[in-house]
Amino acid sequence: MDNSTTYQIEIPASTSNLADVRKFVGVHATGFGFKENEVEEIKLAVDEALTNVIKHAYKFDDSKTIYISVGLQGREFWVAIQDTGAPFEPQNYTEPNIPERVKKGLKGGVGVYLIKRLVDKVEYNKKSQHNEIKLIKKL
Amino acid sequence: MSGFEIKLRNDSDVHVLEIKGELDAHTAPTLEDEITALIDQGNHQIVVNFAGLNYISSAGLGVFMAYIEVVRDLGGDIKFSNMQPNIYNVCDLLGFPTLYDIVDEELEAIQKFNNQ
């Protein structure tokens, strides 16, 4: 994988495809030279972002499509996830109080919290009809 | 497709869930069904043995977030054992070690229930 190459896949918005995307991202992250634990971090961050798209942007409508691409920029590995559903508004995001969520029996709601701790940078972009979340990890 | 398996064993009043494979948003409902069935049957002393689990996302951890207080209110607990380091690291990022009883070995968790 050199700096000019990007790899892309597209999947129906179904959780049944999460494992395949983790594998796809894992192969490229490993190829770029990340250590095993870092590859696991990237795979988890991508899984959380995809799950949010399936759940929130597309509301489990598996007729919709998610576009995933990976590439390099210098010593940085990036994964971009695009959808055409309801956009995530990062300015409205507040960090969850996890002990309080546990106390109230609230399931999850911690995906973005995890993503921010697993990669070095998270960018949200709007490109015409597409929403994009870009996860960046430095080697 | 993610591979995920769950097996239930009894050790006196303690129920052990052995989970294997990958726990994500696709497979978490299987775990949730098993835990809600245990609770509905009045079984509140639960140990989850993570030995065979090699992947977890927040969807999997969310199942434990949803039911721990229910079980504790009924006088029981959900204790975790035999976690691989990568699984423990994810739990640690969410602060689970201060919220849940996480032990090295399944037997230790069972003994904690039996000594109550």
Coordinates of N, CA, C and O in Angstrom, one line a residue, chain A residues 15-16 18-20 22 43-44 47-48 51 98-99 101-103 105-108 110-111 113-114 117-118, chain B residues 1-2 22 24-26 32 54-59 62-63 65-66 68-69 86 90 93-94 96 99-100:
Chain A
T15 N -25.9 -4.8 10.1 CA -24.8 -5.3 11.1 C -24.2 -6.6 10.7 O -23.1 -6.9 11.2
S16 N -24.8 -7.3 9.8 CA -24.3 -8.6 9.4 C -23.0 -8.4 8.6 O -22.2 -9.4 8.4
L18 N -20.6 -6.1 9.5 CA -19.5 -5.5 10.4 C -18.3 -6.3 10.4 O -17.2 -5.8 10.3
A19 N -18.4 -7.6 10.5 CA -17.2 -8.5 10.6 C -16.4 -8.4 9.3 O -15.1 -8.4 9.4
D20 N -17.0 -8.4 8.2 CA -16.3 -8.3 6.9 C -15.5 -7.0 6.8 O -14.4 -6.9 6.3
R22 N -14.5 -5.1 9.3 CA -13.3 -5.2 10.3 C -12.2 -5.9 9.7 O -11.0 -5.5 9.8
K43 N -9.9 -1.3 14.1 CA -11.1 -2.1 13.7 C -12.3 -1.7 14.6 O -13.4 -1.6 14.1
L44 N -12.0 -1.5 15.9 CA -13.1 -1.2 16.8 C -13.7 0.2 16.5 O -14.9 0.4 16.5
D47 N -15.8 -0.1 13.5 CA -17.0 -0.8 13.8 C -18.0 0.1 14.5 O -19.2 0.2 14.2
E48 N -17.5 0.9 15.5 CA -18.4 1.8 16.2 C -19.0 2.9 15.3 O -20.2 3.2 15.4
T51 N -21.6 1.1 13.0 CA -22.8 0.8 13.8 C -23.7 2.0 14.0 O -24.9 2.0 13.9
I98 N -20.7 7.7 31.9 CA -20.8 6.2 31.8 C -21.4 5.6 33.1 O -22.3 4.8 33.1
P99 N -20.8 6.0 34.3 CA -21.4 5.4 35.5 C -22.9 5.7 35.7 O -23.7 4.9 36.1
R101 N -25.0 6.2 33.1 CA -25.8 5.4 32.2 C -25.9 4.0 32.7 O -27.0 3.4 32.5
V102 N -24.9 3.5 33.3 CA -25.0 2.1 33.9 C -26.0 2.1 35.0 O -26.9 1.2 35.1
K103 N -26.0 3.1 35.8 CA -27.0 3.2 36.9 C -28.4 3.2 36.4 O -29.3 2.6 37.0
G105 N -29.4 1.9 33.6 CA -29.6 0.8 32.7 C -29.7 1.2 31.2 O -30.5 0.6 30.5
L106 N -29.0 2.3 30.8 CA -29.0 2.7 29.4 C -28.0 1.9 28.6 O -26.8 1.9 29.0
K107 N -28.5 1.3 27.6 CA -27.7 0.5 26.7 C -26.8 1.3 25.8 O -27.3 2.1 25.0
G108 N -25.5 1.2 25.9 CA -24.6 1.8 24.9 C -24.6 3.3 25.0 O -24.5 3.9 26.1
V110 N -22.1 4.9 23.8 CA -20.7 5.2 24.1 C -19.7 5.0 22.9 O -18.5 5.1 23.0
G111 N -20.4 4.9 21.7 CA -19.6 4.6 20.5 C -18.6 5.7 20.2 O -17.4 5.5 19.9
Y113 N -17.6 8.1 22.1 CA -16.6 8.2 23.2 C -15.4 7.3 23.0 O -14.3 7.7 23.1
L114 N -15.7 6.1 22.6 CA -14.7 5.1 22.3 C -13.8 5.5 21.1 O -12.6 5.5 21.1
R117 N -11.1 7.8 21.6 CA -10.0 7.3 22.4 C -9.1 6.3 21.6 O -8.1 5.9 22.1
L118 N -9.7 5.8 20.5 CA -9.0 4.8 19.8 C -8.2 5.3 18.6 O -7.2 4.6 18.1
Chain B
M1 N -19.9 -12.6 8.1 CA -20.8 -12.8 9.3 C -19.8 -12.9 10.5 O -18.8 -13.6 10.4
S2 N -20.3 -12.4 11.6 CA -19.5 -12.5 12.9 C -19.9 -13.9 13.5 O -21.0 -14.3 13.5
E22 N -16.9 -13.3 18.4 CA -16.9 -11.9 18.3 C -18.3 -11.3 18.7 O -19.3 -11.7 18.2
D24 N -20.5 -8.1 18.6 CA -20.7 -6.8 18.1 C -22.2 -6.5 18.0 O -23.0 -7.2 18.6
A25 N -22.6 -5.5 17.2 CA -24.0 -5.1 17.2 C -24.8 -6.2 16.5 O -26.0 -6.3 16.7
H26 N -24.2 -7.0 15.7 CA -24.9 -8.1 15.1 C -25.2 -9.3 16.0 O -26.2 -9.9 16.0
E32 N -28.1 -10.8 24.8 CA -29.2 -10.1 25.5 C -30.3 -11.1 25.8 O -30.8 -11.1 26.9
N54 N -12.8 -13.0 21.5 CA -11.6 -12.3 21.0 C -12.0 -10.9 20.4 O -11.1 -10.2 20.0
Y55 N -13.3 -10.5 20.5 CA -13.6 -9.2 20.0 C -14.8 -8.7 20.7 O -15.8 -9.5 20.9
I56 N -14.9 -7.4 21.1 CA -16.1 -6.9 21.7 C -16.2 -5.4 21.3 O -15.2 -4.7 21.2
S57 N -17.4 -5.0 20.9 CA -17.6 -3.5 20.7 C -18.6 -3.0 21.7 O -19.1 -3.8 22.6
S58 N -18.9 -1.7 21.6 CA -19.8 -1.1 22.7 C -21.2 -1.7 22.7 O -21.9 -1.7 23.7
A59 N -21.6 -2.3 21.5 CA -22.9 -3.0 21.5 C -22.9 -4.2 22.4 O -23.9 -4.4 23.1
G62 N -22.8 -2.9 25.9 CA -24.1 -2.2 26.2 C -25.1 -3.2 26.9 O -25.9 -2.7 27.7
V63 N -25.0 -4.4 26.5 CA -25.9 -5.4 27.1 C -25.7 -5.5 28.6 O -26.6 -5.5 29.4
M65 N -24.4 -3.0 30.4 CA -24.8 -1.7 30.9 C -26.3 -1.8 31.2 O -26.8 -1.2 32.2
A66 N -27.0 -2.4 30.3 CA -28.5 -2.4 30.5 C -29.0 -3.2 31.6 O -30.1 -2.9 32.1
I68 N -27.1 -4.7 34.5 CA -26.3 -4.9 35.7 C -27.1 -4.4 36.9 O -27.2 -5.1 38.0
E69 N -27.8 -3.2 36.8 CA -28.5 -2.7 37.9 C -29.8 -3.5 38.2 O -30.1 -3.7 39.4
N86 N -7.0 -7.7 25.2 CA -7.6 -6.7 24.3 C -9.0 -6.4 24.7 O -9.5 -5.3 24.5
V90 N -10.7 -2.6 26.2 CA -11.9 -1.9 25.8 C -12.8 -1.6 27.1 O -13.3 -0.5 27.2
L93 N -11.3 1.4 28.9 CA -11.5 2.7 28.3 C -12.9 3.2 28.7 O -13.1 4.4 28.8
L94 N -13.8 2.3 29.1 CA -15.2 2.8 29.5 C -15.3 2.8 31.0 O -16.4 3.1 31.5
F96 N -15.1 0.3 33.1 CA -15.8 -0.8 33.6 C -15.1 -1.4 34.9 O -15.9 -1.9 35.7
L99 N -16.8 -0.3 37.8 CA -18.3 -0.5 37.8 C -18.7 -1.9 37.9 O -19.8 -2.3 38.3
Y100 N -17.8 -2.8 37.5 CA -18.1 -4.3 37.4 C -17.1 -5.0 38.2 O -15.9 -4.6 38.3

